[in-house]
Every structure is written in C-alpha cells, then in structure tokens.
Amino acid sequence: SSSSISTAGSGNRADLEREQQGRVELRERYLRSLFAMAGHTVHFTMYERVNVSASFDASDIDILNFQVSNLQTPLGVHREALLRCSDIISYTFEL
Amino acid sequence: MSEWQRKNPLEWQTYVNKEVKVTAAEKHEYKGWVLTIDPVSANIVLGKLMEDGKISVSVILGHAVKEVEIGNEGDDEMKEQLAHLFMPEESKAYGQ
C-alpha cells in the first residue's frame, strides 16, 4: 500500500488535495467493484498456473484476503475458504 | 515494492478510461479498459465488453503487475459506460 501521505511534492496544499481527491475516486470505484462482485462466480488465476473458481463473499479492508464459498479446486470443493491475495495473480467475473 | 505499486494516485488516474495491455507475473497478459486502480493495493480493474452484451471484469493484483502499456483513449460514450458500471442506481438502466 502507499504509506506516504504525500508523494506529490513539497507539501503544496493544492497538490495534496488533488492527490487526495484522486485517491478517493479510485478507491470508491474499487470498493464498488467488490460490492458488484459479491455473490458472483469468480475465476482466480493463482501462481504456479493454478486456476480455481468460487463464489465471492467478502474482502478485508486492506485487500489482503478474500473470503469465498464453494471453492472449486483440482482436489475437490471447499465450502468456505480464505484466499490470500498474495497468492493471486488475477481474478475475473462477469456482470 | 514495484514501480507500479509506488505510483501516486494522480499517476494512476492517467490510466483510467484508457485501453491498456497489462503484463503480469508468469507472463499472463490482459487487455481491457481501465475502470480504476485501487490506491491501497495497486490492483488494476479492467472492463471488457463481451459479444453477448455482458461485461467481463478482470482485476490484476498490484503485486503481480510487471508492465502496463497504454493504447487507445475511450470516447465519451465509453467513458460514461465505464464510470457508471458499478454504480447501483445506474445498473438497471445500463442495458436499456
């Protein structure tokens, strides 16, 4: 995550506000994409060419873990599971 | 932390509404229109219109992003569609 409050230069107030406004817009859209994904089947591409799919339930606020249900894996179906986002390369769903 | 993850929100915003090609870990490639980039995780959200009228949304996790190439800029109609994609009040009107 971007830990610094400002990366837009030497404390110029207008720049800071612009950056903060940009952060808000980007973040709101991302959170809405998570809402839109809830209850949908999501296909996950993991490292080592592993592909799984599951129904998306929730994420934590830092986007470190996804809670999913009916996780379909090559070894069977898990009714409830947590996926670590650090293991995921991408995920896809349809609207 | 990669160069992509270190960008600031104003830099990320320059990608929004553009068509991009993302190269990710293990040589995976993704193409689509940038809907947003999560400023916390640097995850890239791409939208793609499917032939059946549905929209495919692909998200590449920030830690797995290797390269992002910018292609076309969306026209106003495309921007409008992308901007309202996840808005609950607009979603009903979307298909009309």
PDB file of C-alpha atoms in Angstrom, chain A residues 1-3 6-9 15 18-37 45-51 61-63 66 84-95, chain B residues 1 5-13 16-17 24-28 30 34-41 43-45 50 52-61 63-64 79 82-89:
ATOM      1  CA  SER A   1       0.000   0.000   0.000  1.00  0.00           C
ATOM      2  CA  SER A   2       1.096   3.603  -0.468  1.00  0.00           C
ATOM      3  CA  SER A   3       2.165   4.512   3.017  1.00  0.00           C
ATOM      4  CA  SER A   6       2.010  12.885   0.080  1.00  0.00           C
ATOM      5  CA  THR A   7       4.019  11.899  -2.934  1.00  0.00           C
ATOM      6  CA  ALA A   8       3.071  14.956  -4.915  1.00  0.00           C
ATOM      7  CA  GLY A   9       5.976  17.174  -3.963  1.00  0.00           C
ATOM      8  CA  ASP A  15      -1.312  19.310  -4.921  1.00  0.00           C
ATOM      9  CA  ARG A  18      -5.736  16.968  -5.736  1.00  0.00           C
ATOM     10  CA  GLU A  19      -3.869  13.797  -4.862  1.00  0.00           C
ATOM     11  CA  GLN A  20      -6.239  13.035  -2.011  1.00  0.00           C
ATOM     12  CA  GLN A  21      -9.254  13.620  -4.260  1.00  0.00           C
ATOM     13  CA  GLY A  22      -7.776  11.241  -6.820  1.00  0.00           C
ATOM     14  CA  ARG A  23      -7.213   8.636  -4.135  1.00  0.00           C
ATOM     15  CA  VAL A  24     -10.842   8.919  -3.027  1.00  0.00           C
ATOM     16  CA  GLU A  25     -12.237   8.493  -6.549  1.00  0.00           C
ATOM     17  CA  LEU A  26     -10.054   5.494  -7.336  1.00  0.00           C
ATOM     18  CA  ARG A  27     -10.782   3.840  -4.009  1.00  0.00           C
ATOM     19  CA  GLU A  28     -14.541   4.367  -4.224  1.00  0.00           C
ATOM     20  CA  ARG A  29     -14.679   2.744  -7.636  1.00  0.00           C
ATOM     21  CA  TYR A  30     -12.622  -0.179  -6.402  1.00  0.00           C
ATOM     22  CA  LEU A  31     -14.838  -0.753  -3.364  1.00  0.00           C
ATOM     23  CA  ARG A  32     -17.894  -0.617  -5.626  1.00  0.00           C
ATOM     24  CA  SER A  33     -16.316  -3.264  -7.851  1.00  0.00           C
ATOM     25  CA  LEU A  34     -16.044  -5.506  -4.770  1.00  0.00           C
ATOM     26  CA  PHE A  35     -19.726  -4.914  -3.955  1.00  0.00           C
ATOM     27  CA  ALA A  36     -20.639  -5.753  -7.548  1.00  0.00           C
ATOM     28  CA  MET A  37     -18.628  -8.979  -7.316  1.00  0.00           C
ATOM     29  CA  THR A  45      -5.556 -17.238 -11.568  1.00  0.00           C
ATOM     30  CA  MET A  46      -3.024 -18.168  -8.893  1.00  0.00           C
ATOM     31  CA  TYR A  47       0.740 -18.562  -9.069  1.00  0.00           C
ATOM     32  CA  GLU A  48       2.168 -21.822 -10.464  1.00  0.00           C
ATOM     33  CA  ARG A  49      -0.593 -21.970 -13.120  1.00  0.00           C
ATOM     34  CA  VAL A  50      -3.281 -22.926 -10.612  1.00  0.00           C
ATOM     35  CA  ASN A  51      -6.824 -21.916 -11.581  1.00  0.00           C
ATOM     36  CA  ILE A  61     -10.204  -3.564   4.033  1.00  0.00           C
ATOM     37  CA  ASP A  62      -6.524  -3.847   3.088  1.00  0.00           C
ATOM     38  CA  ILE A  63      -7.321  -6.327   0.303  1.00  0.00           C
ATOM     39  CA  PHE A  66     -10.813 -12.816   0.085  1.00  0.00           C
ATOM     40  CA  ARG A  84      -4.569 -14.893   0.358  1.00  0.00           C
ATOM     41  CA  CYS A  85      -4.316 -12.101  -2.169  1.00  0.00           C
ATOM     42  CA  SER A  86      -0.540 -12.520  -2.261  1.00  0.00           C
ATOM     43  CA  ASP A  87      -1.146 -15.934  -3.901  1.00  0.00           C
ATOM     44  CA  ILE A  88      -3.406 -14.475  -6.613  1.00  0.00           C
ATOM     45  CA  ILE A  89      -2.244 -13.026  -9.930  1.00  0.00           C
ATOM     46  CA  SER A  90      -5.672 -12.023 -11.219  1.00  0.00           C
ATOM     47  CA  TYR A  91      -9.387 -12.640 -10.883  1.00  0.00           C
ATOM     48  CA  THR A  92     -12.229 -12.349 -13.397  1.00  0.00           C
ATOM     49  CA  PHE A  93     -16.012 -12.192 -13.201  1.00  0.00           C
ATOM     50  CA  GLU A  94     -18.898 -11.224 -15.463  1.00  0.00           C
ATOM     51  CA  LEU A  95     -21.627  -8.664 -14.938  1.00  0.00           C
TER      52      LEU A  95
ATOM     53  CA  MET B   1       7.578  -2.797  -3.780  1.00  0.00           C
ATOM     54  CA  GLN B   5       2.911  -0.055  -6.633  1.00  0.00           C
ATOM     55  CA  ARG B   6       4.890   3.092  -5.830  1.00  0.00           C
ATOM     56  CA  LYS B   7       2.943   5.360  -8.194  1.00  0.00           C
ATOM     57  CA  ASN B   8       0.801   8.093  -6.640  1.00  0.00           C
ATOM     58  CA  PRO B   9      -2.967   8.466  -7.221  1.00  0.00           C
ATOM     59  CA  LEU B  10      -2.522  11.216  -9.812  1.00  0.00           C
ATOM     60  CA  GLU B  11      -0.274   8.972 -11.879  1.00  0.00           C
ATOM     61  CA  TRP B  12      -2.726   6.058 -11.587  1.00  0.00           C
ATOM     62  CA  GLN B  13      -5.570   8.337 -12.661  1.00  0.00           C
ATOM     63  CA  VAL B  16      -8.369   5.435 -16.089  1.00  0.00           C
ATOM     64  CA  ASN B  17     -10.648   5.145 -19.168  1.00  0.00           C
ATOM     65  CA  ALA B  24       1.630  -9.766 -15.123  1.00  0.00           C
ATOM     66  CA  ALA B  25       3.625 -12.401 -13.278  1.00  0.00           C
ATOM     67  CA  GLU B  26       4.259 -15.699 -15.074  1.00  0.00           C
ATOM     68  CA  LYS B  27       3.747 -13.956 -18.449  1.00  0.00           C
ATOM     69  CA  HIS B  28      -0.015 -13.611 -18.125  1.00  0.00           C
ATOM     70  CA  TYR B  30      -4.630  -8.875 -20.012  1.00  0.00           C
ATOM     71  CA  VAL B  34      -9.130   0.640 -17.034  1.00  0.00           C
ATOM     72  CA  LEU B  35     -12.055   1.175 -14.668  1.00  0.00           C
ATOM     73  CA  THR B  36      -9.944   2.038 -11.650  1.00  0.00           C
ATOM     74  CA  ILE B  37      -6.781   1.255  -9.751  1.00  0.00           C
ATOM     75  CA  ASP B  38      -7.135   0.603  -6.039  1.00  0.00           C
ATOM     76  CA  PRO B  39      -4.829   3.125  -4.354  1.00  0.00           C
ATOM     77  CA  VAL B  40      -4.301   0.759  -1.398  1.00  0.00           C
ATOM     78  CA  SER B  41      -3.372  -2.461  -3.217  1.00  0.00           C
ATOM     79  CA  ASN B  43      -4.874  -3.647  -8.145  1.00  0.00           C
ATOM     80  CA  ILE B  44      -5.908  -2.774 -11.724  1.00  0.00           C
ATOM     81  CA  VAL B  45      -9.587  -3.231 -12.649  1.00  0.00           C
ATOM     82  CA  MET B  50     -18.402  -9.229 -24.452  1.00  0.00           C
ATOM     83  CA  ASP B  52     -23.297 -11.349 -25.585  1.00  0.00           C
ATOM     84  CA  GLY B  53     -23.600  -7.858 -24.097  1.00  0.00           C
ATOM     85  CA  LYS B  54     -22.161  -8.832 -20.737  1.00  0.00           C
ATOM     86  CA  ILE B  55     -19.151  -7.143 -19.263  1.00  0.00           C
ATOM     87  CA  SER B  56     -16.135  -9.123 -18.223  1.00  0.00           C
ATOM     88  CA  VAL B  57     -14.232  -7.578 -15.334  1.00  0.00           C
ATOM     89  CA  SER B  58     -10.650  -8.659 -14.758  1.00  0.00           C
ATOM     90  CA  VAL B  59      -8.539  -7.491 -11.854  1.00  0.00           C
ATOM     91  CA  ILE B  60      -4.778  -7.854 -11.838  1.00  0.00           C
ATOM     92  CA  LEU B  61      -3.285  -7.703  -8.374  1.00  0.00           C
ATOM     93  CA  HIS B  63       1.945  -7.103  -6.615  1.00  0.00           C
ATOM     94  CA  ALA B  64       1.740  -9.186  -9.825  1.00  0.00           C
ATOM     95  CA  LYS B  79     -16.194   6.756 -20.524  1.00  0.00           C
ATOM     96  CA  LEU B  82     -17.282   2.708 -17.601  1.00  0.00           C
ATOM     97  CA  ALA B  83     -17.939   5.386 -14.990  1.00  0.00           C
ATOM     98  CA  HIS B  84     -21.359   4.003 -14.139  1.00  0.00           C
ATOM     99  CA  LEU B  85     -20.607   0.306 -14.358  1.00  0.00           C
ATOM    100  CA  PHE B  86     -20.521  -0.352 -10.615  1.00  0.00           C
ATOM    101  CA  MET B  87     -22.995   2.304  -9.552  1.00  0.00           C
ATOM    102  CA  PRO B  88     -26.056   0.541  -8.123  1.00  0.00           C
ATOM    103  CA  GLU B  89     -28.599   3.150  -9.219  1.00  0.00           C
TER     104      GLU B  89
END
